[in-house]
Short mmCIF file of C-alpha atoms in Angstrom, two decimals:
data_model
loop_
_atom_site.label_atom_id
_atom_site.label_comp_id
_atom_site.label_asym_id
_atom_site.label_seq_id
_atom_site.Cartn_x
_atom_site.Cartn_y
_atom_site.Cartn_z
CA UNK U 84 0.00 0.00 0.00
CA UNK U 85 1.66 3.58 -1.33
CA UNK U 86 1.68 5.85 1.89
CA UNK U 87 -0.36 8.73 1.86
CA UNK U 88 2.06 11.95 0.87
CA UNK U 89 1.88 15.34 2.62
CA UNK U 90 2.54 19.17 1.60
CA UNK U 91 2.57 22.26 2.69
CA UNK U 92 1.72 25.24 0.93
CA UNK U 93 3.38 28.57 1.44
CA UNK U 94 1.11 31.47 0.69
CA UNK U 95 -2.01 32.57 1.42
CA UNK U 96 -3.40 34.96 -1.25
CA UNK U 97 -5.99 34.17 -4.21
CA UNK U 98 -3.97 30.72 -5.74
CA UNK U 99 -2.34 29.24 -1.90
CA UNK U 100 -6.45 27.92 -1.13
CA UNK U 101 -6.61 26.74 -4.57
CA UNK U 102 -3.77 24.40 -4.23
CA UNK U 103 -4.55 23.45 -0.33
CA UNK U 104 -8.25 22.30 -1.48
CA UNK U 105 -6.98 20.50 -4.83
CA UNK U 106 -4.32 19.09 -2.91
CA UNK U 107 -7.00 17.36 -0.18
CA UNK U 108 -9.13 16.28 -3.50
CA UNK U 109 -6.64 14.65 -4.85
CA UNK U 110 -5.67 12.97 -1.89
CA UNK U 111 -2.87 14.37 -0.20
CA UNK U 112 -2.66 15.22 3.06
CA UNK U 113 -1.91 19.27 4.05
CA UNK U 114 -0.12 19.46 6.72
CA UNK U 115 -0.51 23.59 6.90
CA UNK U 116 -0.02 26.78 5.16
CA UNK U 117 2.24 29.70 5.65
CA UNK U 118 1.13 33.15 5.17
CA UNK U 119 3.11 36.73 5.33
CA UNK U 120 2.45 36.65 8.89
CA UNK U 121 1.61 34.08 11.65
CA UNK U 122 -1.48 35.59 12.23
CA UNK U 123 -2.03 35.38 8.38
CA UNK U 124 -1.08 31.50 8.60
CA UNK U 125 -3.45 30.71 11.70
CA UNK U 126 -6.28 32.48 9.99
CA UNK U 127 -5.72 30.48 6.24
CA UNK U 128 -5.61 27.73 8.12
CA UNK U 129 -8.79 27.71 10.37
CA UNK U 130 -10.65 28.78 6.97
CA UNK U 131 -9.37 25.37 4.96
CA UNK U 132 -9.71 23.54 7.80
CA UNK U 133 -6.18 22.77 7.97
CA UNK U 134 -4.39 21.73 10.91
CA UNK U 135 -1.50 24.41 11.19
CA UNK U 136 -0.83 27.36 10.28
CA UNK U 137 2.70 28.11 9.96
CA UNK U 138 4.90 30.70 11.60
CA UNK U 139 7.74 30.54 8.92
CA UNK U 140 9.27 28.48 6.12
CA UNK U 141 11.90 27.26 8.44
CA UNK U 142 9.32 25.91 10.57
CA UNK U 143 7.92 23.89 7.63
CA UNK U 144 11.22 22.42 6.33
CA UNK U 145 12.01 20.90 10.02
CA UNK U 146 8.56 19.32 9.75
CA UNK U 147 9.82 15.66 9.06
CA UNK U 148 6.03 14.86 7.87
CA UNK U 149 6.83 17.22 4.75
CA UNK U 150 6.98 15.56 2.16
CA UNK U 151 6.41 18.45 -0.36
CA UNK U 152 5.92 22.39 -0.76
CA UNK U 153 3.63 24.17 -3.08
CA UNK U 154 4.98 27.94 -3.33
CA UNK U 155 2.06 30.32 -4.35
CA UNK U 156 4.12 33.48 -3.13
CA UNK U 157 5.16 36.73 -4.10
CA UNK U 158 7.02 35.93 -7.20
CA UNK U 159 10.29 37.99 -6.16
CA UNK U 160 10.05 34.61 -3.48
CA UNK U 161 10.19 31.42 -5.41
CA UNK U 162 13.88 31.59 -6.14
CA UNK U 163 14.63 31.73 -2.65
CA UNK U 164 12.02 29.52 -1.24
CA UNK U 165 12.50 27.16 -4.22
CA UNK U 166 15.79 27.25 -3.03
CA UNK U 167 15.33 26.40 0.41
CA UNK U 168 13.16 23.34 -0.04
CA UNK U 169 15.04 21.63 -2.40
CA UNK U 170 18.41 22.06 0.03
CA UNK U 171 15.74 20.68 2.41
CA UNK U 172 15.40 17.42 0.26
CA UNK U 173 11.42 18.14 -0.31
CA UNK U 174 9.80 18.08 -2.94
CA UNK U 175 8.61 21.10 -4.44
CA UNK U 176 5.87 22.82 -7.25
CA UNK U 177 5.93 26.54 -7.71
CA UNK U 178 3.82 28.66 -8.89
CA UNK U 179 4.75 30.50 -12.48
CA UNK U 180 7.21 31.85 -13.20
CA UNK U 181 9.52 29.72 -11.39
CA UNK U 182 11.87 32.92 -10.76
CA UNK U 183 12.53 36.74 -11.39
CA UNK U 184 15.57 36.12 -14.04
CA UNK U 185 16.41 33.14 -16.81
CA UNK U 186 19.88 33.18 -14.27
CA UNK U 187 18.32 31.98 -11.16
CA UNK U 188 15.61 29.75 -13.06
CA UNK U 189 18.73 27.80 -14.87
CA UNK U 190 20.25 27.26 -11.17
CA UNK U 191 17.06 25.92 -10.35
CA UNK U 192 17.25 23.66 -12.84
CA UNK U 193 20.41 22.45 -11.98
CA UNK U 194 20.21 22.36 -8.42
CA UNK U 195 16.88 19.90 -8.76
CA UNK U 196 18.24 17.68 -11.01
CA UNK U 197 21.71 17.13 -8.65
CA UNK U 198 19.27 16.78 -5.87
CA UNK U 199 17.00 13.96 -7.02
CA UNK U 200 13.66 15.86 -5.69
CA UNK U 201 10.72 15.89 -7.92
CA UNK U 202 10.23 19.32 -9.31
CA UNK U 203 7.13 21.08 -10.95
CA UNK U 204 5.68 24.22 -12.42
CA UNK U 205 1.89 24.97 -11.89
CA UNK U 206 1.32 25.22 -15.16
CA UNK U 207 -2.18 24.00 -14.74
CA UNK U 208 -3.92 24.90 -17.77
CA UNK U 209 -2.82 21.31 -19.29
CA UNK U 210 -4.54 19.56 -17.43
CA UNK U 211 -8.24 20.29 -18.56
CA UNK U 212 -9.20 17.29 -20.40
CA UNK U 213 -9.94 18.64 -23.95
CA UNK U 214 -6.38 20.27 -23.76
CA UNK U 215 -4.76 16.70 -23.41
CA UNK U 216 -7.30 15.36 -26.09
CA UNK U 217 -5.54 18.29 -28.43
CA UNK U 218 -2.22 16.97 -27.82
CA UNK U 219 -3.55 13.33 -28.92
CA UNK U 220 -5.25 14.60 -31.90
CA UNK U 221 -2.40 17.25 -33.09
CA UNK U 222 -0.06 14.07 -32.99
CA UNK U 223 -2.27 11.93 -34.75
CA UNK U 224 -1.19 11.31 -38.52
CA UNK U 225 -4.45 12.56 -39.62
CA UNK U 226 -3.96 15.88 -38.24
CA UNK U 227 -0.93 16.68 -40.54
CA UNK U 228 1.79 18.89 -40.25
CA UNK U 229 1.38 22.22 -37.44
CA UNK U 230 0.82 25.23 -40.09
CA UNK U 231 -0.20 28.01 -37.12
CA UNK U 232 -1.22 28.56 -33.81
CA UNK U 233 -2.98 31.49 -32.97
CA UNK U 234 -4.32 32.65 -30.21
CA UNK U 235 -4.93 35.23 -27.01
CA UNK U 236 -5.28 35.25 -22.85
CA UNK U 237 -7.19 38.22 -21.67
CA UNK U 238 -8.62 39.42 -18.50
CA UNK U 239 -10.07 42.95 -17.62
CA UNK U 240 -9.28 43.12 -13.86
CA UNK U 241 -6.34 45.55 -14.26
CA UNK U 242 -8.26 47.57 -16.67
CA UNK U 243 -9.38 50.91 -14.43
CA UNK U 244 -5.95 53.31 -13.30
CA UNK U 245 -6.89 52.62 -9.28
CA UNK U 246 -6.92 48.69 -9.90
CA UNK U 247 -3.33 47.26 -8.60
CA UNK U 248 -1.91 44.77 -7.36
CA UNK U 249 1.88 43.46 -6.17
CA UNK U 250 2.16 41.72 -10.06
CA UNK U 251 2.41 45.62 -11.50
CA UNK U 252 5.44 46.55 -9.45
CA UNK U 253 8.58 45.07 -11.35
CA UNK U 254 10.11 44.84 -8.48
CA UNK U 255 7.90 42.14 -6.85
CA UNK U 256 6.72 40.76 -10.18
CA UNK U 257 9.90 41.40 -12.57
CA UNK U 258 9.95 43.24 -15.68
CA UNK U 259 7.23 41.48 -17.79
CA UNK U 260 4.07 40.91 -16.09
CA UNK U 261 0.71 40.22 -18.51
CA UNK U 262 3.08 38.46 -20.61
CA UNK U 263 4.57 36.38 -17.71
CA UNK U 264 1.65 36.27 -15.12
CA UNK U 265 -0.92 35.12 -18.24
CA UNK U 266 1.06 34.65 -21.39
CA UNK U 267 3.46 32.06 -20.27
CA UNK U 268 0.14 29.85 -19.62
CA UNK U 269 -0.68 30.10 -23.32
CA UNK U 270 3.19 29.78 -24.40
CA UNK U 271 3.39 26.36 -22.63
CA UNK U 272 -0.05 25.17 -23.26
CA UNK U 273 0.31 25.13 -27.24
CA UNK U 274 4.14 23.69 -27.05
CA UNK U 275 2.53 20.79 -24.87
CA UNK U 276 -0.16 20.40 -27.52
CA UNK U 277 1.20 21.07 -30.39
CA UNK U 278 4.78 19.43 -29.65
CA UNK U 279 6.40 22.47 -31.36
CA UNK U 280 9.05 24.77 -29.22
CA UNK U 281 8.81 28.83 -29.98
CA UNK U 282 12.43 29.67 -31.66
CA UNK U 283 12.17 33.15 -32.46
CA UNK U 284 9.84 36.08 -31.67
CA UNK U 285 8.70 39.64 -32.12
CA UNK U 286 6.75 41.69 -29.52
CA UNK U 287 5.31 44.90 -28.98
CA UNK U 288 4.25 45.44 -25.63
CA UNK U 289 1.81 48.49 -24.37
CA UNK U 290 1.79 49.66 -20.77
CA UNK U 291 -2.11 51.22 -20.43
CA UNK U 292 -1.52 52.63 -17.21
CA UNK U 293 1.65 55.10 -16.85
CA UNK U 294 0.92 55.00 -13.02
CA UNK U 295 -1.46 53.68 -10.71
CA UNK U 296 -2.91 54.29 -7.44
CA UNK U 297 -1.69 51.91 -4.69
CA UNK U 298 -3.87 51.57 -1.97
CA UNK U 299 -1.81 52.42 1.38
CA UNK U 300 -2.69 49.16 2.87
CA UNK U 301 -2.32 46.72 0.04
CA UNK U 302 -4.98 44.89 -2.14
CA UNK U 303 -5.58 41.37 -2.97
CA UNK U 304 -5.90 40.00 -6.05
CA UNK U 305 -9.04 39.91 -7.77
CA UNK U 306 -11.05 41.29 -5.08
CA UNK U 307 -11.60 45.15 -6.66
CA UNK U 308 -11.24 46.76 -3.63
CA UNK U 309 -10.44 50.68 -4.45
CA UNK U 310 -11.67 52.14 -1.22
CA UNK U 311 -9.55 53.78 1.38
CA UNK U 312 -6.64 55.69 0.59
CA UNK U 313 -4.16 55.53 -2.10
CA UNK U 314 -0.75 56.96 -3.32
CA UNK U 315 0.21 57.35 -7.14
CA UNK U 316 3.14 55.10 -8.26
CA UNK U 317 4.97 54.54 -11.80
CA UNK U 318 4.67 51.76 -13.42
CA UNK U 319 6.87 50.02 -15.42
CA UNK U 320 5.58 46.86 -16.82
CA UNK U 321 2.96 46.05 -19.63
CA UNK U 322 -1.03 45.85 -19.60
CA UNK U 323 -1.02 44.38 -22.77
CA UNK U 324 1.04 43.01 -25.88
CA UNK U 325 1.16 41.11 -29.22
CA UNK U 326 4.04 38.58 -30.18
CA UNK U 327 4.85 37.35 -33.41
CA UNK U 328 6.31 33.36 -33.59
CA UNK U 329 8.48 31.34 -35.10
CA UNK U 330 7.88 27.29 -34.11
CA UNK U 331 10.37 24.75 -35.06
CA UNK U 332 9.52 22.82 -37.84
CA UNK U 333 8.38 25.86 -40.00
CA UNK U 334 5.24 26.87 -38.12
CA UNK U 335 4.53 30.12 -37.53
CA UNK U 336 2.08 32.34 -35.02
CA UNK U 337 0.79 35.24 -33.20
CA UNK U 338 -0.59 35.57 -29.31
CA UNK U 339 -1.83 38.90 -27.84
CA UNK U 340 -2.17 38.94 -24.08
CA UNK U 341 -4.24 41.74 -22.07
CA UNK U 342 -5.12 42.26 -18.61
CA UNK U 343 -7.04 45.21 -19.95
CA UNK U 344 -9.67 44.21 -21.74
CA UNK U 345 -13.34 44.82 -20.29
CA UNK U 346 -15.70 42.36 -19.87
CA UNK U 347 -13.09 39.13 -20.12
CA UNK U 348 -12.91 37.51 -17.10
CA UNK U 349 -9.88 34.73 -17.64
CA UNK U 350 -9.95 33.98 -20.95
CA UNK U 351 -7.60 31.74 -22.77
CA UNK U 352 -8.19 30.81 -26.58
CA UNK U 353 -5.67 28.81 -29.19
CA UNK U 354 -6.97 28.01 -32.85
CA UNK U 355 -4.36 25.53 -34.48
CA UNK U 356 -3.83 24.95 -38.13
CA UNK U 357 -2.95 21.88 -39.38
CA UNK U 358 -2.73 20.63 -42.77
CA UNK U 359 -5.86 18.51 -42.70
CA UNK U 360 -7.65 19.85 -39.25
CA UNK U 361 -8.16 22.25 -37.04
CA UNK U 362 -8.33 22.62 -33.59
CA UNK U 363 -9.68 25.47 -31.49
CA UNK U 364 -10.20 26.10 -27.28
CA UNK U 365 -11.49 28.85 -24.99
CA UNK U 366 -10.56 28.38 -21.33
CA UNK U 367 -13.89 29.80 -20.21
CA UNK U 368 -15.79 26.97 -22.14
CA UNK U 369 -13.52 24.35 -21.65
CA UNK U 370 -15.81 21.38 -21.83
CA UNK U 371 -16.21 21.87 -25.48
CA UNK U 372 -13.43 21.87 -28.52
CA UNK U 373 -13.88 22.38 -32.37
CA UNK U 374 -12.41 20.52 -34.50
CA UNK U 375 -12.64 21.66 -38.38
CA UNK U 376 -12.43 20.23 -41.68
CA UNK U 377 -11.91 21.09 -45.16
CA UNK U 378 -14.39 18.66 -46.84
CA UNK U 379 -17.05 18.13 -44.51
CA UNK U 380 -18.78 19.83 -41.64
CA UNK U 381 -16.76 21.20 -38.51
CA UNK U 382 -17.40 19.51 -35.45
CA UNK U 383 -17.41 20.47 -31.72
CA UNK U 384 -16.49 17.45 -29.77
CA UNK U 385 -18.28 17.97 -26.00
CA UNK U 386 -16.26 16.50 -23.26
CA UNK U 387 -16.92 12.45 -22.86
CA UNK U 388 -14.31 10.34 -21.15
CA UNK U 389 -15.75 7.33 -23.35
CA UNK U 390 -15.30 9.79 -26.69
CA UNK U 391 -11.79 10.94 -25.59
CA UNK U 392 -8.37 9.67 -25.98
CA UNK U 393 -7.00 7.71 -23.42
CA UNK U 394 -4.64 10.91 -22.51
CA UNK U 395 -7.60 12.55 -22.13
CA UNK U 396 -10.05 10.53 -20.59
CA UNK U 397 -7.71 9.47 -17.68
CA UNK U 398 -7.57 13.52 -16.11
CA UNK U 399 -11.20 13.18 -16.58
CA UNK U 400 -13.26 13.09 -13.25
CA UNK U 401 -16.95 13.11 -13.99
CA UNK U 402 -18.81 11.69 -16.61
CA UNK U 403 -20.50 13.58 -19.54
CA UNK U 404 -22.38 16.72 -19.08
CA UNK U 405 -20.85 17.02 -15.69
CA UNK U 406 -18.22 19.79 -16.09
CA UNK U 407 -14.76 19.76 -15.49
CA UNK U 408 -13.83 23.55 -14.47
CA UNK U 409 -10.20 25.86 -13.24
CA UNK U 410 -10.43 23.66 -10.37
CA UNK U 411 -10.45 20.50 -11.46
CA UNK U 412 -7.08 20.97 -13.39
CA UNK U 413 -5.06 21.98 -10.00
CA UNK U 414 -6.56 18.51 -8.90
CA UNK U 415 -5.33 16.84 -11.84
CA UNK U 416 -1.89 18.39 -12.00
CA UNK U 417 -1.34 17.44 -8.58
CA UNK U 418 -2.41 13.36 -9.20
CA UNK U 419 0.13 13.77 -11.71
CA UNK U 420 2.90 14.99 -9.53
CA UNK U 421 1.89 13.00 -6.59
CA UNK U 422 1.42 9.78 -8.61
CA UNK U 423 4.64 10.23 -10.16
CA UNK U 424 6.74 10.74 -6.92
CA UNK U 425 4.90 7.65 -5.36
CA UNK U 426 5.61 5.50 -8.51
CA UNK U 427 9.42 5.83 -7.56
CA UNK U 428 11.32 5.77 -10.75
CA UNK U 429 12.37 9.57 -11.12
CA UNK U 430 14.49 8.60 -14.60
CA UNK U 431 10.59 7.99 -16.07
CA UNK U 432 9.37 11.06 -18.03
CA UNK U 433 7.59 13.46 -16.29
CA UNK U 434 3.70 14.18 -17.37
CA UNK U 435 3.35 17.44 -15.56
CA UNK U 436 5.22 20.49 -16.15
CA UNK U 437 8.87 20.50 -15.07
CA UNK U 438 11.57 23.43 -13.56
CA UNK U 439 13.00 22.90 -17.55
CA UNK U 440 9.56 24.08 -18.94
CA UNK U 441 9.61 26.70 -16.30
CA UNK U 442 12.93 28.10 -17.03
CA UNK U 443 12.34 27.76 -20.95
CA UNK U 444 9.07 30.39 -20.67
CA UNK U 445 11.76 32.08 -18.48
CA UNK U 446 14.13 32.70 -21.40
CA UNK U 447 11.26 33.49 -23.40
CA UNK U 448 10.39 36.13 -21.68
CA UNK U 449 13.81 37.29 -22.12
CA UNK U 450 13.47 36.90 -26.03
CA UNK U 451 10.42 38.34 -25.74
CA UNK U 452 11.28 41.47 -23.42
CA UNK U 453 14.55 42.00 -25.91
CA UNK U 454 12.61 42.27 -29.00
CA UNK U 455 10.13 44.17 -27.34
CA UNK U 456 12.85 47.09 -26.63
CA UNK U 457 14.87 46.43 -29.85
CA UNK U 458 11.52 46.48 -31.86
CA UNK U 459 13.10 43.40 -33.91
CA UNK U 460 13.01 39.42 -34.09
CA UNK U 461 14.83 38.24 -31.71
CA UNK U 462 15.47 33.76 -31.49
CA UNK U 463 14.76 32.34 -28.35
CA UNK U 464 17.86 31.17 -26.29
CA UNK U 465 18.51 26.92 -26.65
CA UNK U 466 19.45 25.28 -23.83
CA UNK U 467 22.63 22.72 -24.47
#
């Protein structure tokens, strides 16, 4: 009998209760959560029902019943925490991006991989079931050879000049943020599906708001909360952009990302062109996908475990016309992750995202941030 694994999660802010109540559904034990403050921690965790809060990461790395830690921080944190755990011999998923820089995501890299501890990005927009069934089908001779991918991720809750957040600061986000918090979702999704790496790109980026008003005692994500006072700050990173690609094996596309767009909630769409189908996806229907044709009608395939490919079917919970949702695919990522550390053989390849797809949107953002300020093509950095 496998023994039941446990994790903590570090953060305590929109996405730290996602992963402590996908982490119970999938059948791990949480052993607590850390916040920015104890008081923070002891509140998070009487809310989840969780059996400790945490008064500090140190705290949770002597905890021999650790087995893992989900960092949902800050991002100007993972590199550090990330850092920590894995000295610690746990364990670890972070949240995207894994760091601030491509320098400190490659040591990452390295640093896992000398360790032996299983390491993930949250990178959980694979794991809805029709996203996996792409990935079957775009591999399948009969979809023919990857012509395009287009696509776009937009939301509208930074839209309005008092809406902020920690993510618009470069300094606690880094120096891309729509394209990083939001685009690197789409960027891995469609080289997962499509099998296809981005080599080159060519970006124009557009910050919307100049400066912003920060209310003096913080906001949380999400929750529109613009009363109270505020100060005016600078900001520095973009609302919105529009990249150009270049995808080995000759295919080529475009993605335009936007946290300013009104009325779009969390909305991810692809459309990929192949030379005898089609394939399209929105995030905010994402029990449905069409699937086109030249010579005879389009189709839109409706999620059905018993329709779908085995890929597919297996991250597939409920049966049809019961919908799979955002927080099903936390769930799924982590049976992946967990199942994969209790199956033992960490030379197997890994079915969830990795550190190496982590630090590969990393140097894409780099690529991408370059040719945004050089206003030319710019190829994406190989890893040897």
């Amino acid at each position: 009998m496998k023994r039941t694994l446990n994790a903590a999660v570090v953060g305590t802010g929109f996405i730290g209760p996602v992963h402590a109540e996908a982490l119970l559904r999938a059948g791990i034990h949480v052993t607590g959560i850390l916040g920015s403050t104890p008081e923070k921690s002891i509140t998070a965790a009487e809310s989840l029902g969780l059996p400790r809060g945490y008064a500090s990461l140190e705290e949770i790395l002597a905890d021999n019943a650790v087995d893992s830690v989900h960092l949902t921080s800050p991002n100007r944190f993972h590199y550090d925490q990330a850092l920590a755990v894995i000295n610690a011999g746990k364990h670890v998923l972070c949240e995207k991006p894994l760091a601030m820089n491509s320098v400190e995501s490659r040591w990452l890299v390295e640093l896992a991989n000398q360790s032996g501890v299983v390491a993930g990005v949250a990178y959980n927009i694979r794991f809805y079931p029709l996203c996996h069934e792409a990935a079957a089908r775009v591999a399948a001779p009969d979809f023919g050879d990857v012509l395009h991918i287009t696509g776009s991720y937009v939301q509208d809750w930074l839209l309005k000049e008092s809406d902020f957040n920690w993510r618009v600061l470069a300094e606690d986000g880094g120096e891309l943020r729509a394209v990083s918090d939001i685009g690197t979702h789409w960027l891995d999704l469609v080289q997962f599906i499509s099998g296809k790496k981005v080599e080159a790109v060519c970006a124009d980026l557009q910050t919307v708001h100049s400066q912003r008003q920060r209310p003096i005692g913080g906001a949380k994500t999400f929750s529109g909360d613009v009363s109270g006072e505020t100060e005016p700050v600078s900001i520095q990173t973009e609302d919105a952009g529009s990249i150009l690609l270049k995808f080995s094996g000759g295919g080529r596309g475009s993605l335009h990302v936007s946290q300013t767009t009104a009325g779009r909630k969390n909305c991810l769409r692809f459309e990929i062109a192949g030379g005898r189908q089609a394939l399209s996806f929105n995030s905010e229907q994402p029990n449905s996908i069409w699937v086109g044709h030249r010579d005879q009608p389009g189709q839109t395939l409706l999620r059905d475990p018993a329709l779908m490919h085995p890929s597919a079917a297996n991250i597939s919970s409920y049966p049809a016309g019961h919908c799979d949702g955002f927080p099903d695919t936390f769930k799924q990522l982590f049976r992946s992750f967990y199942g994969y550390i209790q199956a033992g053989d960490f030379s197997a390849p890994r079915p969830f995202p990795t550190f190496e797809d982590g630090h590969r949107e990393m140097l894409l953002c780099d690529a991408i941030l370059k040719s945004h300020r050089e206003q030319r093509w710019i190829d994406v950095e190989i890893e040897k």
